[in-house]
Structures are given as structure tokens and as C-alpha cells.
CSV table of C-alpha atoms in Angstrom, one decimal:
chain,number,residue,atom,x,y,z
G,1,MET,CA,1.0,36.3,-31.6
G,2,GLY,CA,2.5,35.6,-27.6
G,3,VAL,CA,1.9,32.5,-25.2
G,4,HIS,CA,-1.6,31.5,-23.6
G,5,ALA,CA,-0.7,29.5,-20.0
G,6,ALA,CA,-3.2,28.4,-18.0
G,7,LEU,CA,-2.0,27.9,-14.1
G,8,ALA,CA,-4.2,24.6,-12.5
G,9,VAL,CA,-4.2,24.7,-8.2
G,10,HIS,CA,-6.0,22.3,-6.6
G,11,PRO,CA,-5.8,24.8,-3.6
G,12,ALA,CA,-6.1,20.7,-1.4
G,13,SER,CA,-3.1,19.4,-2.6
G,14,GLY,CA,0.4,18.5,-0.4
G,15,LYS,CA,-2.2,19.7,2.9
G,16,GLY,CA,-2.7,23.0,1.5
G,17,ALA,CA,0.8,24.2,-0.3
G,18,ALA,CA,0.1,24.2,-3.3
G,19,ALA,CA,-2.5,27.3,-2.2
G,20,ARG,CA,0.3,28.8,-0.2
G,21,ILE,CA,2.6,29.0,-3.4
G,22,ALA,CA,-0.5,29.6,-5.5
G,23,GLY,CA,0.2,33.6,-6.2
G,24,SER,CA,4.5,32.9,-6.2
G,25,VAL,CA,3.4,30.4,-8.8
G,26,ALA,CA,1.8,33.2,-10.9
G,27,ALA,CA,4.2,35.5,-10.7
G,28,ARG,CA,7.0,34.1,-11.7
G,29,LEU,CA,4.6,32.2,-14.6
G,30,ARG,CA,3.7,36.6,-15.8
G,31,GLU,CA,7.5,37.1,-16.9
G,32,HIS,CA,7.1,35.1,-19.5
G,33,VAL,CA,4.2,34.4,-21.0
G,34,ASP,CA,1.4,37.3,-22.6
G,35,ARG,CA,-1.9,35.6,-20.6
G,36,LEU,CA,-2.1,33.5,-17.6
G,37,ASP,CA,-5.0,32.3,-16.8
G,38,VAL,CA,-5.1,30.6,-13.0
G,39,LEU,CA,-7.9,27.8,-12.6
G,40,SER,CA,-8.8,27.3,-9.3
G,41,ALA,CA,-10.8,23.8,-8.1
G,42,ASN,CA,-11.5,21.4,-5.3
G,43,THR,CA,-13.1,18.6,-7.5
G,44,VAL,CA,-12.3,17.0,-10.6
G,45,GLU,CA,-15.4,17.8,-12.8
G,46,GLU,CA,-15.1,22.1,-11.1
G,47,SER,CA,-10.9,21.6,-12.7
G,48,ARG,CA,-12.0,20.2,-16.3
G,49,ALA,CA,-14.4,23.0,-16.8
G,50,LEU,CA,-12.1,25.4,-16.1
G,51,MET,CA,-9.6,23.9,-18.7
G,52,THR,CA,-11.5,22.9,-21.7
G,53,ASP,CA,-12.6,27.7,-20.9
G,54,ALA,CA,-8.9,27.4,-21.2
G,55,ARG,CA,-8.5,25.7,-24.5
G,56,ALA,CA,-11.1,27.3,-26.4
G,57,ALA,CA,-9.5,30.9,-25.7
G,58,GLY,CA,-6.4,29.4,-27.4
G,59,LEU,CA,-4.7,27.8,-24.7
G,60,ASP,CA,-0.7,26.5,-25.3
G,61,VAL,CA,0.2,25.9,-22.0
G,62,LEU,CA,-0.6,23.9,-19.2
G,63,VAL,CA,0.7,24.8,-15.7
G,64,VAL,CA,-0.9,22.4,-12.8
G,65,VAL,CA,0.3,23.1,-9.0
G,66,GLY,CA,-0.7,19.9,-7.2
G,67,GLY,CA,0.5,15.7,-6.8
G,68,ASP,CA,0.3,12.6,-8.5
G,69,GLY,CA,-3.6,13.4,-8.5
G,70,ALA,CA,-3.8,16.6,-10.2
G,71,ALA,CA,-0.9,15.8,-12.6
G,72,HIS,CA,-2.9,12.7,-14.2
G,73,GLN,CA,-5.7,15.4,-14.0
G,74,ALA,CA,-4.2,17.0,-16.4
G,75,VAL,CA,-3.0,14.6,-18.6
G,76,GLN,CA,-5.7,13.8,-19.2
G,77,PHE,CA,-6.2,17.1,-20.3
G,78,CYS,CA,-3.3,17.8,-22.7
G,79,ALA,CA,-2.7,14.5,-23.9
G,80,GLY,CA,-2.9,13.8,-27.5
G,81,THR,CA,-3.2,17.6,-28.2
G,82,ASP,CA,-0.3,20.3,-28.6
G,83,VAL,CA,-1.3,21.9,-25.0
G,84,ALA,CA,2.1,21.4,-23.5
G,85,LEU,CA,2.8,20.6,-19.3
G,86,GLY,CA,4.3,21.4,-16.7
G,87,VAL,CA,4.4,20.3,-13.1
G,88,VAL,CA,4.8,21.9,-9.9
G,89,PRO,CA,5.1,19.4,-7.6
G,90,SER,CA,3.1,20.0,-4.1
G,91,GLY,CA,1.7,16.7,-3.4
G,92,THR,CA,2.5,13.4,-1.5
G,93,GLY,CA,4.2,11.2,-3.9
G,94,ASN,CA,4.9,13.8,-6.8
G,95,ASP,CA,6.3,10.5,-9.0
G,96,PHE,CA,5.2,12.5,-12.6
G,97,ALA,CA,7.1,15.5,-11.9
G,98,ARG,CA,10.3,13.2,-9.9
G,99,ALA,CA,9.9,11.4,-13.5
G,100,LEU,CA,10.4,14.7,-15.9
G,101,GLY,CA,13.6,15.8,-13.9
G,102,VAL,CA,11.2,18.0,-12.0
G,103,PRO,CA,12.6,19.8,-8.8
G,104,ALA,CA,11.5,18.4,-6.2
G,105,ASP,CA,11.8,22.2,-4.4
G,106,PRO,CA,7.7,23.8,-6.0
G,107,LEU,CA,10.1,27.2,-5.9
G,108,ALA,CA,12.5,25.3,-7.9
G,109,ALA,CA,10.1,23.9,-9.8
G,110,THR,CA,8.8,27.0,-10.8
G,111,GLU,CA,12.4,28.1,-11.8
G,112,THR,CA,12.9,25.2,-13.7
G,113,ILE,CA,8.9,25.6,-16.0
G,114,ALA,CA,10.0,29.4,-16.2
G,115,ALA,CA,13.2,29.1,-18.0
G,116,ALA,CA,11.8,26.4,-20.4
G,117,LEU,CA,9.0,29.1,-21.1
G,118,ALA,CA,10.8,31.6,-21.7
G,119,GLN,CA,13.6,29.3,-24.0
G,120,GLY,CA,10.6,27.6,-26.3
G,121,ARG,CA,11.3,24.1,-25.4
G,122,THR,CA,9.9,21.5,-25.0
G,123,ARG,CA,9.6,17.5,-25.7
G,124,ARG,CA,7.2,15.1,-26.6
G,125,ILE,CA,6.5,11.8,-24.0
G,126,ASP,CA,5.0,8.4,-24.5
G,127,LEU,CA,2.4,7.4,-21.9
G,128,GLY,CA,-0.1,4.6,-21.0
G,129,GLN,CA,-3.5,3.5,-21.9
G,130,VAL,CA,-6.1,2.2,-20.9
G,131,GLY,CA,-9.1,2.2,-22.7
G,132,GLY,CA,-9.6,6.8,-22.6
G,133,THR,CA,-7.9,6.4,-19.9
G,134,TRP,CA,-4.1,7.8,-19.9
G,135,PHE,CA,-1.4,7.7,-17.7
G,136,GLY,CA,2.4,9.0,-16.9
G,137,THR,CA,3.4,6.8,-14.7
G,138,VAL,CA,3.2,3.2,-13.6
G,139,LEU,CA,0.1,1.0,-13.4
G,140,CYS,CA,0.0,-1.6,-10.7
G,141,ALA,CA,-2.3,-4.4,-10.2
G,142,GLY,CA,-2.1,-7.1,-7.0
G,143,PHE,CA,-0.1,-6.4,-3.8
G,144,ASP,CA,0.4,-2.8,-4.6
G,145,ALA,CA,-2.8,-1.4,-5.7
G,146,MET,CA,-4.2,-2.5,-2.1
G,147,VAL,CA,-1.4,-0.8,-1.0
G,148,ASN,CA,-3.0,1.9,-2.7
G,149,GLU,CA,-6.1,1.6,-2.6
G,150,ARG,CA,-4.9,1.4,1.8
G,151,ALA,CA,-3.0,4.5,1.9
G,152,ASN,CA,-5.7,6.2,0.3
G,153,ARG,CA,-7.9,5.7,3.2
G,154,MET,CA,-5.2,7.1,5.2
G,155,ARG,CA,-5.2,10.8,6.8
G,156,TRP,CA,-2.1,10.0,8.6
G,157,PRO,CA,1.3,10.0,8.2
G,158,SER,CA,2.0,11.7,4.4
G,159,GLY,CA,4.2,11.5,2.3
G,160,ARG,CA,6.3,7.9,2.2
G,161,ARG,CA,5.7,7.3,5.4
G,162,ARG,CA,2.0,7.1,4.5
G,163,TYR,CA,3.2,4.8,1.9
G,164,ASP,CA,5.5,2.6,4.3
G,165,LEU,CA,2.9,2.3,6.8
G,166,ALA,CA,0.2,0.4,3.7
G,167,VAL,CA,2.9,-1.9,3.0
G,168,VAL,CA,2.8,-3.2,6.6
G,169,ALA,CA,-0.7,-3.0,6.7
G,170,GLY,CA,-1.5,-4.5,4.0
G,171,LEU,CA,1.3,-8.1,4.0
G,172,ALA,CA,-1.1,-9.5,6.9
G,173,ALA,CA,-3.6,-9.6,3.9
G,174,LEU,CA,-1.0,-10.9,1.3
G,175,ARG,CA,-2.6,-13.7,-1.2
G,176,PRO,CA,-0.7,-14.8,-4.1
G,177,ARG,CA,-3.2,-14.7,-7.0
G,178,PRO,CA,-3.5,-16.2,-10.8
G,179,LEU,CA,-1.9,-13.9,-13.5
G,180,VAL,CA,-1.8,-14.1,-16.6
G,181,VAL,CA,0.4,-11.3,-19.0
G,182,ARG,CA,0.3,-10.6,-22.6
G,183,THR,CA,2.6,-9.3,-24.4
G,184,GLU,CA,3.5,-9.1,-28.5
G,185,SER,CA,5.7,-11.5,-28.2
G,186,ASP,CA,5.4,-13.1,-24.4
G,187,ARG,CA,3.1,-15.1,-21.8
G,188,LEU,CA,3.4,-15.7,-18.5
G,189,GLU,CA,0.5,-17.4,-16.2
G,190,LEU,CA,1.9,-17.6,-12.5
G,191,ASP,CA,0.9,-17.2,-8.8
G,192,ALA,CA,1.9,-13.5,-8.5
G,193,THR,CA,1.9,-10.6,-5.5
G,194,LEU,CA,1.8,-8.6,-7.7
G,195,VAL,CA,2.6,-6.8,-11.4
G,196,ALA,CA,3.7,-2.8,-12.2
G,197,VAL,CA,3.0,-1.6,-16.1
G,198,GLY,CA,5.5,1.1,-15.7
G,199,ASN,CA,6.1,4.4,-18.2
G,200,THR,CA,8.2,6.0,-16.1
G,201,GLY,CA,10.1,4.4,-13.5
G,202,TRP,CA,7.9,5.3,-10.0
G,203,TYR,CA,5.4,5.5,-7.5
G,204,GLY,CA,4.6,5.1,-4.1
G,205,GLY,CA,5.9,8.6,-3.4
G,206,GLY,CA,10.0,7.5,-5.6
G,207,VAL,CA,10.0,3.6,-5.0
G,208,PRO,CA,11.0,2.1,-7.9
G,209,VAL,CA,9.1,-0.7,-9.3
G,210,CYS,CA,10.2,-0.2,-12.7
G,211,PRO,CA,13.9,1.0,-12.6
G,212,ASP,CA,14.6,0.7,-16.3
G,213,ALA,CA,11.4,2.3,-17.5
G,214,ARG,CA,12.1,6.0,-19.4
G,215,PRO,CA,9.3,8.0,-21.3
G,216,ASP,CA,10.5,7.9,-24.8
G,217,ASP,CA,11.5,4.7,-25.7
G,218,GLY,CA,8.4,3.5,-27.2
G,219,VAL,CA,7.2,0.5,-25.0
G,220,LEU,CA,6.0,-0.2,-21.1
G,221,ASP,CA,8.2,-2.2,-18.6
G,222,VAL,CA,6.6,-5.2,-16.7
G,223,THR,CA,7.2,-6.0,-12.8
G,224,VAL,CA,5.7,-8.9,-12.1
G,225,VAL,CA,6.5,-10.7,-8.5
G,226,GLY,CA,5.7,-13.9,-7.8
G,227,ARG,CA,5.1,-16.2,-5.9
G,228,ALA,CA,5.4,-14.8,-2.4
G,229,THR,CA,5.3,-15.4,1.5
G,230,ARG,CA,4.7,-12.4,3.6
G,231,SER,CA,8.9,-12.5,5.0
G,232,GLN,CA,10.1,-13.2,1.6
G,233,LEU,CA,8.7,-10.0,0.7
G,234,LEU,CA,9.3,-8.2,3.8
G,235,ARG,CA,12.9,-9.5,3.1
G,236,MET,CA,12.5,-7.7,-0.8
G,237,LEU,CA,10.8,-4.6,0.1
G,238,PRO,CA,13.9,-2.7,1.3
G,239,THR,CA,15.6,-3.1,-1.9
G,240,LEU,CA,12.0,-1.3,-4.0
G,241,ARG,CA,13.7,2.1,-2.5
G,242,THR,CA,17.2,0.8,-4.9
G,243,GLY,CA,15.7,-1.2,-7.4
G,244,ARG,CA,17.8,-4.6,-6.3
G,245,HIS,CA,14.6,-6.4,-6.6
G,246,LEU,CA,15.0,-7.1,-9.6
G,247,ARG,CA,17.9,-9.7,-8.6
G,248,HIS,CA,14.8,-11.7,-6.9
G,249,PRO,CA,14.9,-14.6,-7.5
G,250,ALA,CA,10.2,-14.4,-7.9
G,251,VAL,CA,10.8,-11.3,-10.0
G,252,ARG,CA,10.4,-11.2,-13.8
G,253,THR,CA,10.4,-8.2,-16.8
G,254,LEU,CA,9.1,-7.4,-19.3
G,255,ARG,CA,9.2,-4.3,-22.1
G,256,ALA,CA,6.1,-5.0,-24.7
G,257,ARG,CA,4.9,-2.0,-26.3
G,258,GLU,CA,0.7,-3.9,-25.5
G,259,VAL,CA,0.0,-6.1,-22.1
G,260,SER,CA,-2.8,-7.1,-20.7
G,261,LEU,CA,-3.5,-8.9,-17.3
G,262,SER,CA,-6.4,-10.7,-16.4
G,263,GLY,CA,-6.1,-14.0,-14.3
G,264,SER,CA,-8.3,-12.4,-10.7
G,265,ASP,CA,-10.4,-9.4,-9.9
G,266,TRP,CA,-7.3,-7.7,-8.5
G,267,PRO,CA,-7.6,-3.9,-8.6
G,268,ALA,CA,-5.6,-2.0,-11.3
G,269,TYR,CA,-4.6,1.7,-9.8
G,270,ALA,CA,-2.5,4.1,-12.3
G,271,ASP,CA,-1.4,7.5,-11.4
G,272,GLY,CA,-2.4,6.2,-7.5
G,273,GLU,CA,-6.1,6.8,-10.1
G,274,SER,CA,-8.6,3.5,-9.2
G,275,LEU,CA,-9.3,2.0,-13.1
G,276,GLY,CA,-11.6,-0.8,-11.3
G,277,ARG,CA,-10.0,-4.6,-12.0
G,278,LEU,CA,-8.5,-7.3,-14.0
G,279,PRO,CA,-8.3,-7.5,-17.1
G,280,VAL,CA,-7.4,-4.4,-18.3
G,281,SER,CA,-5.8,-3.7,-21.7
G,282,ILE,CA,-3.0,-1.3,-21.9
G,283,ARG,CA,-0.6,0.1,-24.6
G,284,CYS,CA,2.1,2.8,-25.1
G,285,ALA,CA,1.5,5.6,-26.6
G,286,PRO,CA,4.4,7.0,-27.6
G,287,GLU,CA,5.1,10.8,-28.4
G,288,SER,CA,1.0,11.6,-26.6
G,289,LEU,CA,2.5,14.5,-24.8
G,290,THR,CA,3.9,17.6,-24.4
G,291,VAL,CA,6.3,18.0,-21.5
G,292,LEU,CA,8.3,21.6,-21.1
G,293,ALA,CA,11.4,20.3,-20.6
């Protein structure tokens, strides 16, 4: 029996970029599969329903065209199943695609996925899990989550500049808060500015907040920034783009299979999506997602 694939398209992603390239992506994928269903949806609910129908018909591969929000929904669908996931980045941040080593250019990414289909190349990667929700990149709380909230409300500018502007605006509201971080072997209790728990390294459109995180090592990387003034954080921000923030004396790092965050009611975001507020318990779910390699 041949390969049954589905192409999930979120037309609004990247200000319409996903819709513009969907036809070209579909044409290229059809060369390497026996059946391709195109699933175009504008809401999460509609997308889930279309994916569920495709799975009932014997789906083998799901390719999603969109940003991190679209990838996050696809992860929820594919995690814990044998359906392999491919990502064609066409959104604002594209951090999950970046972590998978997918080219930033959508057409180049399509060629990578087509080659993987042609050669049958897949691999298993880890995911983070909070209750029944999976995430592929980073869960954050504190200053960075507040920046995420602010960036989500902004309509201009796009891409990395939106995140950078949200950071500057968020500095005015900066207040260190009590934080308790527990793992299977460590406990930190401190006044903190932010905490990030990474299955992969990047968030915020290419910020390597957990630069050593790997999605195939069975653990999560934790970056904690302790009490920092506005001026100290402002000086630290440029180093976030290079990973040199880990050298700052206010920064602590941990590695763990399970992490709990408590001590305040900070908002928590994972893959750029809201997960409510602290406390949260996070675990690494090894080899829980198949991706086209």
C-alpha cells in the first residue's frame, strides 16, 4: 500500500504566505506519495477536524505549511502516533522548523521534505509535555512569556522586529518575582526575571535561550535568569542572540527529565501558545514524535 499524505495549510500564516505557496508545495509532494489530501483551515477546530478525518482514512504523513502556531497544532495531532510530521516554515518565528534543521526558505524546505519522502527518511524526537499538551520548542514563564503575550497582541512589525519591540516595551513593567524550580535532583528558590524550559533551543524567532537543548537526548534544558534590574537585563539582551547569556552571573542552567515551576502566577507559554499560569509540571517525553528527516 502506498504513502497517504496530507498537506495542512493555514492560509493566514505569514500574512498569506502559506496560501501563496501551498500549490507549489502540493505539486512537489505529489511526486512522492500515492495520495495527498490538502487540508485548508482558518481555525484550530477546523484544522483538527480535517486532520482527524485524514487519520481515519489511513494517514502516514502530515506536512504543515505555517508558523510555530501551525506546527504546534500539528504536534498535538502527531505526537504518540506513527504519523510522521514535516514542516514547511511560512510564519513569523518558525522556531520548530529551525530546530529540525529545515531550511528557512519554504521552497527549499519543500525540497528537503520531498527528498525525505523519496528516501523514506524519518527519525524520532523528544517532546515536552504539560498535562495533555505537547510542545516541541520552549516553555517560558516570566518576562519572556509577558513579552510573548505583548508580541501576540501586536500587528506591526513582523518577524524578529516584533519580538524585539515587545521586549523593549516589556522592560517598563519588569518586576522580579519569586520562583521555585524543582527537578528530580535539584531545587532552586529565588527571585527571578524569567525561566525557560527547552526541548529545543530557540524561541521568539531565533533566540537561542536554551542553546544546548537537543530534541533527542531524553532531557529538558532549563535556563533561569535571577533578579536583574532593567539596565542589567537590557545589557544582557544582545547576548541572547548568541547564547552568551549563559555566562552571566544571574543565569543558572539545569538539565532534567521532569521540571516543576511554582512560586508565582506568571503566565506560561510553550511554542508561543498560552498554557495558563504557574504552577506547571513539565516532563520530557522521549521519542514521542516522528519527523521527516
